[in-house]
Amino acid sequence: MIEYEPVIGLEVHAELLTRSKMFCSCAVVDSTEAEPNRYVCPVCTAQPGVLPVINRQAVEYAMMVGLALNCTINEFNQFARKSYFYPDLPKGYQISQYEHPLASNGWLEIEVGDSTRRIGIRRAHLEEDTGKLFHVGDHSLVDLNRAGVPLLEIVSEPDMRSVEEVEAYARKLRAILVYLGVNHGDMSKGVLRFEANISIRPRGSEELNTRTEIKNLNSIRSLVRATRYEIQRQIEVVESGGQVVQQTMGFDEDTGRTQAQRGKEQAHDYRYFPEPDLPPLHISREWVAEIGERLPELPDARRERFIQEFGLSLQDAVVLVADKAVADYYEAALAAGGDPKIVANWVTGELFRLMNTAGLEIGGIRVAPEALVELIALVEAGKINNNTAKEVLEIMFETGRGAEEIVEERGLAQISDSSALEVLVERVIAENPQQVQKYLGGKEGLLGWFVGQVMRETKGQANAQMVNEMFRKRLEALREG
Amino acid sequence: MTLSIEEVEHIAELAKLALTDEEKARYREQLSAILDYFNRLQAIDTDDIPPTATVLPLHTVLRDDVPHPGISREELLANTEHKENGMFRVEAILDESP
């Protein structure tokens, strides 16, 4: 039986977080919330006699992404018209870049399991987003708030060889965009969209076979599901003696299947030509250097710093830096006095578990980093034990209240009062002469059983370490006595 | 004649124009004449001349990223009867955007 490997390239469309649009001064707003057609002007709605002007910030954001992806930032930039007819595109063409993209020939390093791989970045170019269509009954409605929002299209080489690599690439790229502050990464808002180009070939072969293109994937989850399905579909086509047909496909979220898109069979005839309304854009080497100096710390560098500075394991560091908000939360907890390793355990363990169950991102939780540190301090001071602390965190997570307050109110404080504990220790010894004899006869393993009796008596709130020590001393005294 | 009738039909489709047979024949002739003229230009040796997209003495014209109010929704929709809920109303769109 032939073993197949997929050959996958991704195109990612990222909206840039500028305040105004790509070629006009309309405000960029959350297009899922704003009232339709409130952020429009003659330029982005294609009124006659208007001229576009390039947004400097969009160019700088694109340069930042290009540099973070190890690309060459090209000196000569020319915008181009990509013509097609669709109601969400008021001009009848999209201003994009074709022969002269802003950035090219870069790479992105991804980690899958224990290995790292470099995925080539072919190009990244600036363009403008389209408006939005709402389908109602037998007609559609057009909202142009989003028309003209700056969009960066990032095109990888067909270097990915598994679904896992596709997911790692998408997550890494998203993290970089968020670290750079050029995109907020919230896919439910449509600010990050994926297209996958997929073909298959016998493993070990170097040929590039006919590929299909899956459009409009709006989440990493959809990207992963669609890619997995499409690889399997192609394998089945080939195995049954058929041939993969080059086509554009959509992904149906409900059925989990890819299917060829309806519509005209003819290849799109985009008729790219230089945009006559925009003079060329020259990006000087000085400008590139200046932007390079302004790049913030990126995920890989932060991961290394977490390992060096805080002594974290590679695995903990990778998990913590994957989401910038989590890494920021972690560092805020350290700034509040938390121990690096203990805080890392709490964040990646209990806090992540609670967030997953509640379906929340770290930005949406009610436990401030300082509050988590306060909880950990209670454990360190012996006031509560680890299990109680987990319960307290759960209450903090639900109510947003402070650890100390909860411990106080529910009487969860660990009993560390030695005179109170001594009474209990004496009682257990008095009530269990047989066990005492066995212990003295050499079954020292029973020490845990004695401690367990006191823990049960106190509903788990006794300071187990203290009780342990008390029993040992008391029983050894009996042996000698 | 440089252009075929099929090519004229393809161009008409791209321009969203519905042409009669008579118009197709007429435009075939006119467009072919234009193309013939460009073919004469093609004969000139331009190997040493970089492609010129603009003759304006300008480059790198940028604006600062500062939002300004545009036009009102009422102004935007003033010239159309095809509107609903503050949006343009168009025929049903079923296939996905290219």
Coordinates of C-alpha atoms in Angstrom, one line a residue:
Chain A
M1 CA 0.0 0.0 0.0
I2 CA 1.2 3.5 -0.9
E3 CA 1.7 5.9 2.0
Y4 CA 0.7 9.5 1.1
E5 CA 1.9 12.8 2.4
P6 CA 0.1 16.0 2.0
V7 CA 1.8 19.2 0.6
I8 CA 0.1 22.2 2.1
G9 CA 0.6 26.0 1.8
L10 CA -1.4 28.6 3.6
E11 CA -2.6 32.0 2.7
V12 CA -3.5 34.1 5.8
H13 CA -5.5 37.4 5.6
A14 CA -4.9 39.5 8.6
E15 CA -6.7 42.8 9.2
L16 CA -4.3 45.4 10.5
L17 CA -5.1 47.3 13.7
T18 CA -4.9 50.8 12.3
R19 CA -7.3 53.5 13.4
S20 CA -8.3 54.4 9.9
K21 CA -8.7 52.6 6.6
M22 CA -6.0 51.6 4.1
F23 CA -6.7 54.4 1.5
C24 CA -9.1 56.8 3.2
S25 CA -9.6 58.3 6.7
C26 CA -12.7 56.4 7.7
A27 CA -12.4 54.9 11.2
V28 CA -11.8 51.1 11.4
V29 CA -14.5 49.7 13.6
D30 CA -15.5 46.2 14.8
S31 CA -17.5 45.2 11.8
T32 CA -19.5 42.6 13.8
E33 CA -20.9 45.3 16.1
A34 CA -21.0 48.6 14.3
E35 CA -24.2 49.9 12.8
P36 CA -24.0 49.2 9.0
N37 CA -22.7 51.9 6.7
R38 CA -21.8 54.4 9.4
Y39 CA -18.0 54.4 8.7
V40 CA -17.9 55.2 5.0
C41 CA -16.7 58.0 2.7
P42 CA -16.6 58.7 -1.0
V43 CA -13.2 56.9 -1.4
C44 CA -14.2 53.5 0.2
T45 CA -17.6 53.5 -1.4
A46 CA -16.1 54.2 -4.9
Q47 CA -17.8 57.5 -5.7
P48 CA -16.5 59.1 -8.9
G49 CA -13.6 61.4 -8.9
V50 CA -11.9 60.3 -5.7
L51 CA -8.3 59.3 -5.0
P52 CA -6.9 56.8 -2.5
V53 CA -3.9 57.8 -0.3
I54 CA -1.8 55.1 1.5
N55 CA -2.0 54.9 5.3
R56 CA 1.6 55.2 6.7
Q57 CA 0.7 53.1 9.7
A58 CA -0.5 50.2 7.6
V59 CA 2.8 50.2 5.7
E60 CA 4.7 50.2 8.9
Y61 CA 2.7 47.3 10.4
A62 CA 3.2 45.3 7.2
M63 CA 7.0 46.0 7.5
M64 CA 6.9 44.8 11.1
V65 CA 5.3 41.5 10.1
G66 CA 7.7 41.1 7.2
L67 CA 10.7 41.6 9.4
A68 CA 9.3 39.3 12.1
L69 CA 8.9 36.6 9.4
N70 CA 12.5 37.1 8.3
C71 CA 11.4 38.5 4.9
T72 CA 13.2 41.0 2.6
I73 CA 11.3 44.3 2.7
N74 CA 11.3 45.4 -0.9
E75 CA 12.3 48.9 -1.7
F76 CA 10.1 49.3 -4.7
N77 CA 6.4 48.8 -4.1
Q78 CA 3.6 49.2 -6.6
F79 CA 0.0 48.7 -6.0
A80 CA -2.2 46.9 -8.5
R81 CA -5.8 46.6 -9.4
K82 CA -7.3 43.1 -9.1
S83 CA -10.6 43.2 -11.0
Y84 CA -13.6 41.1 -10.2
F85 CA -17.3 41.6 -10.0
Y86 CA -18.9 41.1 -6.6
P87 CA -21.3 43.3 -4.6
D88 CA -19.1 43.6 -1.6
L89 CA -16.4 45.3 -3.7
P90 CA -17.7 48.7 -4.6
K91 CA -15.0 49.7 -7.1
G92 CA -15.2 46.5 -9.1
Y93 CA -11.6 46.0 -8.3
Q94 CA -9.5 45.5 -5.1
I95 CA -6.4 47.5 -4.7
S96 CA -3.7 45.0 -3.9
Q97 CA 0.0 44.3 -4.7
Y98 CA 0.9 41.8 -7.4
E99 CA 4.3 41.9 -9.0
H100 CA 5.9 44.0 -6.3
P101 CA 4.8 42.8 -2.9
L102 CA 6.0 44.6 0.2
A103 CA 7.8 41.6 1.7
S104 CA 9.1 38.4 0.3
N105 CA 11.4 35.3 0.9
G106 CA 11.1 34.8 4.6
W107 CA 10.5 31.9 7.0
L108 CA 8.7 31.0 10.2
E109 CA 9.9 28.4 12.6
I110 CA 7.3 26.0 14.0
E111 CA 7.5 23.4 16.8
V112 CA 5.7 20.1 16.4
G113 CA 6.3 17.6 19.1
D114 CA 10.1 17.7 19.8
S115 CA 11.1 18.9 16.4
T116 CA 11.3 22.3 14.8
R117 CA 10.8 23.1 11.2
R118 CA 11.2 26.2 9.0
I119 CA 8.2 27.0 6.8
G120 CA 9.0 29.3 4.0
I121 CA 7.1 32.6 3.6
R122 CA 6.8 33.4 -0.1
R123 CA 5.4 36.9 0.3
A124 CA 3.3 39.3 2.3
H125 CA 1.5 42.1 0.6
L126 CA -0.9 44.9 1.5
E127 CA -4.5 45.2 0.2
E128 CA -7.9 46.3 1.2
D129 CA -10.7 44.3 2.7
T130 CA -14.2 44.1 1.1
G131 CA -17.5 45.1 2.6
K132 CA -19.8 42.5 4.2
L133 CA -22.9 40.8 2.7
F134 CA -25.9 39.7 4.7
H135 CA -28.1 37.1 3.0
V136 CA -31.8 37.6 3.8
G137 CA -34.4 35.5 2.0
D138 CA -34.3 36.1 -1.7
H139 CA -31.8 39.0 -1.6
S140 CA -28.6 40.3 0.0
L141 CA -27.7 43.4 1.8
V142 CA -24.4 45.3 1.6
D143 CA -22.6 47.0 4.5
L144 CA -19.4 48.9 3.5
N145 CA -18.0 49.6 7.0
R146 CA -15.3 47.0 6.4
A147 CA -14.6 48.0 2.8
G148 CA -11.1 49.5 2.6
V149 CA -9.8 48.1 6.0
P150 CA -6.1 47.4 5.6
L151 CA -5.4 43.7 5.0
L152 CA -2.1 41.9 5.0
E153 CA -2.0 38.7 2.9
I154 CA 0.7 36.4 4.1
V155 CA 1.5 33.5 1.7
S156 CA 3.6 30.5 2.8
E157 CA 5.5 28.2 0.5
P158 CA 3.9 24.7 0.2
D159 CA 6.2 23.5 3.0
M160 CA 3.7 21.9 5.4
R161 CA 3.5 18.1 5.5
S162 CA 0.9 17.4 8.1
V163 CA -2.3 18.7 9.8
E164 CA -0.2 19.2 13.0
E165 CA 2.2 21.5 11.1
V166 CA -0.7 23.5 9.6
E167 CA -2.1 24.0 13.1
A168 CA 1.4 24.9 14.5
Y169 CA 2.0 27.4 11.7
A170 CA -1.4 29.1 12.1
R171 CA -1.0 29.4 15.9
K172 CA 2.6 30.7 15.6
L173 CA 1.6 33.2 13.0
R174 CA -1.3 34.4 15.0
A175 CA 0.9 34.7 18.1
I176 CA 3.4 36.8 16.2
L177 CA 0.7 39.2 14.9
V178 CA -0.7 39.6 18.4
Y179 CA 2.8 40.2 19.9
L180 CA 3.5 42.8 17.2
G181 CA 0.2 44.5 18.1
V182 CA -0.9 44.6 14.5
N183 CA -3.9 42.2 14.9
H184 CA -5.9 41.3 18.0
G185 CA -6.1 37.6 16.9
D186 CA -9.8 37.3 17.7
M187 CA -11.0 35.0 14.9
S188 CA -14.7 35.3 15.9
K189 CA -14.4 38.9 14.7
G190 CA -13.1 37.8 11.3
V191 CA -9.8 39.7 11.7
L192 CA -7.8 36.6 10.7
R193 CA -8.9 34.3 7.9
F194 CA -7.2 31.3 6.3
E195 CA -7.0 29.6 2.9
A196 CA -5.3 26.2 2.4
N197 CA -3.8 24.9 -0.8
I198 CA -3.6 21.1 -0.5
S199 CA -2.2 18.3 -2.7
I200 CA -1.0 14.8 -1.9
R201 CA 1.8 12.6 -3.2
P202 CA 3.4 9.3 -2.3
R203 CA 5.7 9.8 0.7
G204 CA 9.3 10.3 -0.4
S205 CA 8.3 11.7 -3.8
E206 CA 9.3 15.2 -4.8
E207 CA 6.5 15.8 -7.3
L208 CA 3.9 18.6 -6.9
N209 CA 0.5 17.3 -7.8
T210 CA -2.8 19.0 -8.7
R211 CA -4.0 21.0 -5.7
T212 CA -7.3 22.2 -4.4
E213 CA -7.8 25.5 -2.6
I214 CA -10.1 25.7 0.5
K215 CA -11.4 29.2 1.0
N216 CA -12.9 31.2 3.8
L217 CA -11.7 29.3 6.9
N218 CA -12.5 31.6 9.8
S219 CA -10.9 29.7 12.7
I220 CA -7.9 27.5 13.4
R221 CA -10.4 24.8 14.3
S222 CA -12.1 25.0 10.9
L223 CA -8.7 25.1 9.2
V224 CA -7.6 21.9 10.9
R225 CA -10.8 20.1 10.3
A226 CA -11.1 21.1 6.7
T227 CA -7.4 20.2 6.0
R228 CA -7.8 16.8 7.6
Y229 CA -10.9 16.1 5.6
E230 CA -9.5 17.3 2.3
I231 CA -6.3 15.2 2.6
Q232 CA -8.4 12.1 3.3
R233 CA -10.7 12.9 0.4
Q234 CA -7.9 13.3 -2.0
I235 CA -6.3 10.0 -0.9
E236 CA -9.6 8.3 -1.4
V237 CA -10.0 9.8 -4.9
V238 CA -6.5 8.6 -5.9
E239 CA -6.9 5.2 -4.2
S240 CA -10.1 4.5 -6.2
G241 CA -8.3 5.2 -9.4
G242 CA -9.5 8.8 -9.9
Q243 CA -7.7 12.1 -10.3
V244 CA -7.7 15.2 -8.1
V245 CA -9.3 18.0 -10.0
Q246 CA -8.0 21.6 -9.5
Q247 CA -10.8 23.5 -7.9
T248 CA -11.8 26.0 -5.3
M249 CA -13.6 24.5 -2.4
G250 CA -15.7 25.6 0.6
F251 CA -15.9 24.0 4.0
D252 CA -19.2 23.2 5.5
E253 CA -19.0 23.6 9.3
D254 CA -22.0 21.5 9.9
T255 CA -21.1 18.4 7.9
G256 CA -17.4 18.8 8.4
R257 CA -16.8 18.3 4.6
T258 CA -15.1 20.3 1.9
Q259 CA -17.0 20.7 -1.3
A260 CA -16.4 22.3 -4.7
Q261 CA -17.8 25.8 -4.8
R262 CA -20.7 26.5 -7.1
G263 CA -20.5 29.3 -9.6
K264 CA -18.7 29.9 -12.8
E265 CA -16.3 27.3 -14.0
Q266 CA -14.1 29.8 -15.8
A267 CA -10.8 30.7 -14.1
H268 CA -11.0 34.1 -12.6
D269 CA -9.6 36.7 -14.9
Y270 CA -8.3 39.3 -12.5
R271 CA -6.6 41.4 -15.1
Y272 CA -4.0 42.8 -12.7
F273 CA -2.5 46.1 -13.8
P274 CA -0.6 48.9 -11.9
E275 CA -3.0 51.1 -9.9
P276 CA -2.8 54.4 -11.8
D277 CA -4.3 56.3 -8.8
L278 CA -1.3 55.5 -6.5
P279 CA 2.2 56.6 -7.2
P280 CA 4.8 53.9 -6.3
L281 CA 5.8 53.4 -2.7
H282 CA 9.5 53.5 -2.0
I283 CA 10.6 52.0 1.3
S284 CA 14.1 53.3 2.2
R285 CA 16.6 51.1 4.0
E286 CA 16.7 53.7 6.8
W287 CA 13.0 53.3 7.3
V288 CA 13.3 49.5 7.4
A289 CA 16.1 49.8 10.0
E290 CA 14.0 52.2 12.1
I291 CA 11.1 49.8 12.1
G292 CA 13.4 46.9 12.9
E293 CA 14.6 48.7 16.0
R294 CA 11.0 49.1 17.1
L295 CA 10.1 45.4 17.0
P296 CA 8.9 44.2 20.3
E297 CA 9.9 40.9 21.9
L298 CA 8.5 38.0 19.9
P299 CA 7.2 34.6 21.1
D300 CA 10.5 32.7 20.5
A301 CA 12.6 35.3 22.3
R302 CA 10.2 35.4 25.2
R303 CA 10.2 31.6 25.4
E304 CA 14.0 31.6 25.7
R305 CA 13.9 34.4 28.2
F306 CA 11.4 32.5 30.4
I307 CA 13.7 29.5 30.3
Q308 CA 16.9 31.5 31.1
E309 CA 15.5 34.0 33.5
F310 CA 12.9 32.0 35.4
G311 CA 14.3 28.5 35.1
L312 CA 11.2 27.2 33.4
S313 CA 11.0 23.9 31.5
L314 CA 10.8 24.2 27.7
Q315 CA 7.3 22.8 27.8
D316 CA 6.0 25.3 30.4
A317 CA 7.7 28.2 28.5
V318 CA 6.1 27.1 25.2
V319 CA 2.7 26.9 26.7
L320 CA 3.0 30.3 28.5
V321 CA 4.2 32.3 25.6
A322 CA 1.8 30.9 23.0
D323 CA -0.8 33.5 24.0
K324 CA 0.6 36.9 24.7
A325 CA -2.1 37.7 27.2
V326 CA -1.2 34.5 29.2
A327 CA 2.5 35.5 29.1
D328 CA 1.6 39.0 30.3
Y329 CA -0.5 37.6 33.1
Y330 CA 2.3 35.3 34.1
E331 CA 4.8 38.1 34.3
A332 CA 2.4 40.3 36.2
A333 CA 2.1 37.6 38.8
L334 CA 5.8 37.4 39.1
A335 CA 6.0 41.2 39.4
A336 CA 3.5 40.8 42.3
G337 CA 6.0 38.6 44.1
G338 CA 5.1 35.1 42.8
D339 CA 7.7 32.3 42.5
P340 CA 8.3 31.6 38.8
K341 CA 7.9 27.8 38.9
I342 CA 5.0 27.8 41.4
V343 CA 3.1 30.4 39.4
A344 CA 3.8 28.5 36.2
N345 CA 2.3 25.4 37.7
W346 CA -0.8 27.2 38.9
V347 CA -1.4 29.0 35.6
T348 CA -0.8 26.0 33.3
G349 CA -2.5 23.6 35.7
E350 CA -5.5 24.8 37.7
L351 CA -6.1 28.1 36.0
F352 CA -6.1 26.6 32.4
R353 CA -8.4 23.8 33.6
L354 CA -10.9 26.4 35.0
M355 CA -10.6 28.5 31.8
N356 CA -11.2 25.5 29.6
T357 CA -14.2 24.4 31.5
A358 CA -15.7 27.9 31.4
G359 CA -14.6 28.5 27.8
L360 CA -12.8 31.7 28.8
E361 CA -9.7 33.4 27.5
I362 CA -7.3 34.7 30.2
G363 CA -8.5 38.3 29.4
G364 CA -12.0 37.3 30.5
I365 CA -11.3 35.8 33.9
R366 CA -11.9 37.4 37.3
V367 CA -8.8 36.3 39.0
A368 CA -6.2 39.0 38.8
P369 CA -2.5 38.0 38.7
E370 CA -2.1 39.6 42.2
A371 CA -5.0 37.6 43.5
L372 CA -3.4 34.4 42.3
V373 CA -0.2 35.3 44.1
E374 CA -2.1 36.1 47.3
L375 CA -3.6 32.6 47.1
I376 CA -0.2 31.0 46.6
A377 CA 1.2 33.0 49.5
L378 CA -1.5 31.4 51.8
V379 CA -0.3 28.0 50.8
E380 CA 3.4 28.9 51.3
A381 CA 2.6 30.3 54.7
G382 CA 0.9 27.0 55.7
K383 CA -2.4 28.7 56.2
I384 CA -4.2 26.4 53.7
N385 CA -3.0 23.2 52.0
N386 CA -2.8 22.6 48.2
N387 CA -6.2 20.9 47.9
T388 CA -8.0 23.6 49.8
A389 CA -6.2 26.2 47.6
K390 CA -7.6 24.5 44.5
E391 CA -11.1 24.8 46.0
V392 CA -10.5 28.4 46.9
L393 CA -9.3 29.2 43.4
E394 CA -12.4 27.8 42.0
I395 CA -14.5 30.1 44.2
M396 CA -12.2 33.1 43.2
F397 CA -12.7 32.2 39.6
E398 CA -16.5 32.2 39.9
T399 CA -16.9 35.2 42.2
G400 CA -13.9 37.4 41.6
R401 CA -13.4 37.6 45.4
G402 CA -10.0 37.5 47.2
A403 CA -8.4 34.3 48.6
E404 CA -8.0 35.5 52.2
E405 CA -11.6 36.6 52.4
I406 CA -12.9 33.2 51.1
V407 CA -10.6 31.2 53.5
E408 CA -11.8 33.3 56.4
E409 CA -15.5 33.2 55.6
R410 CA -15.7 29.4 54.9
G411 CA -13.4 28.5 57.8
L412 CA -11.0 26.8 55.3
A413 CA -7.8 27.8 57.1
Q414 CA -5.5 25.0 57.8
I415 CA -5.2 24.1 61.5
S416 CA -1.7 24.9 62.5
D417 CA -2.4 25.6 66.1
S418 CA -0.1 23.1 67.7
S419 CA -2.0 22.8 71.0
A420 CA -5.3 22.1 69.2
L421 CA -3.5 19.5 67.0
E422 CA -1.8 17.9 70.0
V423 CA -5.1 17.2 71.6
L424 CA -6.2 15.3 68.5
V425 CA -2.9 13.4 68.3
E426 CA -3.2 12.3 71.9
R427 CA -6.8 11.2 71.4
V428 CA -5.9 9.0 68.3
I429 CA -3.1 7.4 70.2
A430 CA -5.3 6.7 73.2
E431 CA -8.1 5.2 71.1
N432 CA -5.9 2.9 69.0
P433 CA -3.6 0.9 71.3
Q434 CA -3.4 -2.0 68.7
Q435 CA -2.1 0.2 65.9
V436 CA 0.3 1.8 68.4
Q437 CA 1.7 -1.6 69.3
K438 CA 2.1 -2.5 65.6
Y439 CA 4.0 0.7 65.0
L440 CA 6.3 0.1 67.9
G441 CA 6.7 -3.5 66.7
G442 CA 8.3 -2.2 63.5
K443 CA 5.4 -1.2 61.2
E444 CA 6.6 2.4 60.8
G445 CA 4.6 2.7 57.7
L446 CA 1.5 3.1 59.9
L447 CA 2.6 6.7 60.5
G448 CA 0.5 7.8 57.5
W449 CA -2.5 6.0 58.9
F450 CA -2.3 8.0 62.2
V451 CA -2.0 11.3 60.2
G452 CA -5.0 10.2 58.2
Q453 CA -7.1 9.9 61.3
V454 CA -6.4 13.5 62.3
M455 CA -7.0 14.7 58.7
R456 CA -10.4 13.0 58.7
E457 CA -11.2 14.5 62.1
T458 CA -10.4 18.0 60.8
K459 CA -12.0 17.5 57.4
G460 CA -8.6 17.8 55.7
Q461 CA -7.8 21.2 57.3
A462 CA -5.0 20.1 59.7
N463 CA -1.5 21.0 58.7
A464 CA -0.5 17.5 57.6
Q465 CA 3.2 18.2 57.9
M466 CA 2.8 19.3 61.5
V467 CA 0.6 16.4 62.4
N468 CA 3.1 14.0 60.8
E469 CA 5.9 15.4 62.9
M470 CA 3.9 15.3 66.1
F471 CA 3.0 11.6 65.7
R472 CA 6.5 10.7 64.8
K473 CA 7.9 12.4 68.0
R474 CA 5.1 11.1 70.2
L475 CA 5.4 7.5 69.0
E476 CA 9.2 7.5 69.1
A477 CA 8.9 8.8 72.7
L478 CA 6.6 5.9 73.6
R479 CA 9.2 3.4 72.1
E480 CA 11.9 4.9 74.3
G481 CA 9.7 5.4 77.3
Chain B
M1 CA -9.2 41.0 -37.5
T2 CA -7.2 40.4 -34.2
L3 CA -10.1 39.4 -32.0
S4 CA -12.5 36.5 -32.2
I5 CA -16.2 36.8 -31.5
E6 CA -15.7 34.6 -28.5
E7 CA -13.1 37.0 -27.1
V8 CA -15.5 39.9 -27.5
E9 CA -18.1 37.9 -25.6
H10 CA -15.6 37.1 -22.8
I11 CA -14.7 40.8 -22.5
A12 CA -18.4 41.7 -22.5
E13 CA -19.0 39.2 -19.7
L14 CA -16.1 40.7 -17.7
A15 CA -17.5 44.2 -18.2
K16 CA -21.0 42.9 -17.4
L17 CA -22.4 44.1 -20.7
A18 CA -25.1 42.4 -22.7
L19 CA -24.3 42.8 -26.4
T20 CA -26.5 42.1 -29.4
D21 CA -24.9 40.2 -32.3
E22 CA -24.7 43.4 -34.3
E23 CA -22.9 45.1 -31.4
K24 CA -20.5 42.2 -31.0
A25 CA -19.5 42.5 -34.6
R26 CA -19.1 46.3 -34.3
Y27 CA -17.0 46.1 -31.1
R28 CA -14.9 43.3 -32.6
E29 CA -13.9 45.6 -35.4
Q30 CA -13.3 48.6 -33.1
L31 CA -11.4 46.7 -30.4
S32 CA -9.3 44.9 -33.1
A33 CA -8.3 48.2 -34.5
I34 CA -7.1 49.4 -31.1
L35 CA -5.2 46.2 -30.6
D36 CA -3.6 46.4 -34.0
Y37 CA -2.4 49.9 -33.0
F38 CA -0.9 48.5 -29.8
N39 CA 0.8 45.7 -31.8
R40 CA 2.5 48.4 -33.8
L41 CA 3.8 49.9 -30.5
Q42 CA 4.9 46.4 -29.4
A43 CA 7.4 46.4 -32.3
I44 CA 9.4 49.1 -30.6
D45 CA 12.4 47.8 -28.7
T46 CA 11.9 48.8 -25.0
D47 CA 14.4 46.4 -23.4
D48 CA 16.3 49.2 -21.8
I49 CA 13.3 51.1 -20.5
P50 CA 11.9 50.1 -17.1
P51 CA 8.1 49.6 -17.0
T52 CA 6.4 52.9 -16.3
A53 CA 3.2 52.8 -14.3
T54 CA 3.0 56.5 -13.8
V55 CA 4.6 59.6 -15.3
L56 CA 3.9 61.8 -12.3
P57 CA 7.0 63.0 -10.5
L58 CA 5.7 61.5 -7.3
H59 CA 6.3 58.5 -5.0
T60 CA 5.6 57.5 -1.5
V61 CA 2.6 59.7 -0.9
L62 CA 1.4 58.8 2.6
R63 CA -1.1 60.0 5.1
D64 CA -1.1 59.8 8.9
D65 CA -3.4 57.2 10.5
V66 CA -5.9 59.6 11.8
P67 CA -9.6 58.9 11.4
H68 CA -12.0 61.5 10.2
P69 CA -15.8 61.4 9.8
G70 CA -16.9 60.5 6.3
I71 CA -20.4 60.8 4.9
S72 CA -23.6 59.9 6.6
R73 CA -25.5 56.7 5.8
E74 CA -28.3 58.8 4.5
E75 CA -26.0 60.5 2.0
L76 CA -24.5 57.2 1.0
L77 CA -27.9 55.7 0.2
A78 CA -29.5 58.9 -1.2
N79 CA -29.1 58.0 -4.8
T80 CA -30.6 54.5 -4.7
E81 CA -34.0 53.0 -4.3
H82 CA -32.4 49.6 -3.5
K83 CA -31.9 49.9 0.2
E84 CA -33.1 48.1 3.3
N85 CA -32.1 48.6 7.0
G86 CA -29.4 51.1 6.2
M87 CA -27.8 48.8 3.6
F88 CA -27.7 48.5 -0.2
R89 CA -30.1 45.8 -1.4
V90 CA -28.8 43.5 -4.2
E91 CA -29.9 40.3 -5.8
A92 CA -29.4 37.1 -3.9
I93 CA -25.7 36.2 -3.8
L94 CA -25.2 32.5 -3.3
D95 CA -21.8 31.6 -4.5
E96 CA -18.8 32.6 -2.4
S97 CA -16.7 35.7 -3.1
P98 CA -13.7 34.8 -5.4

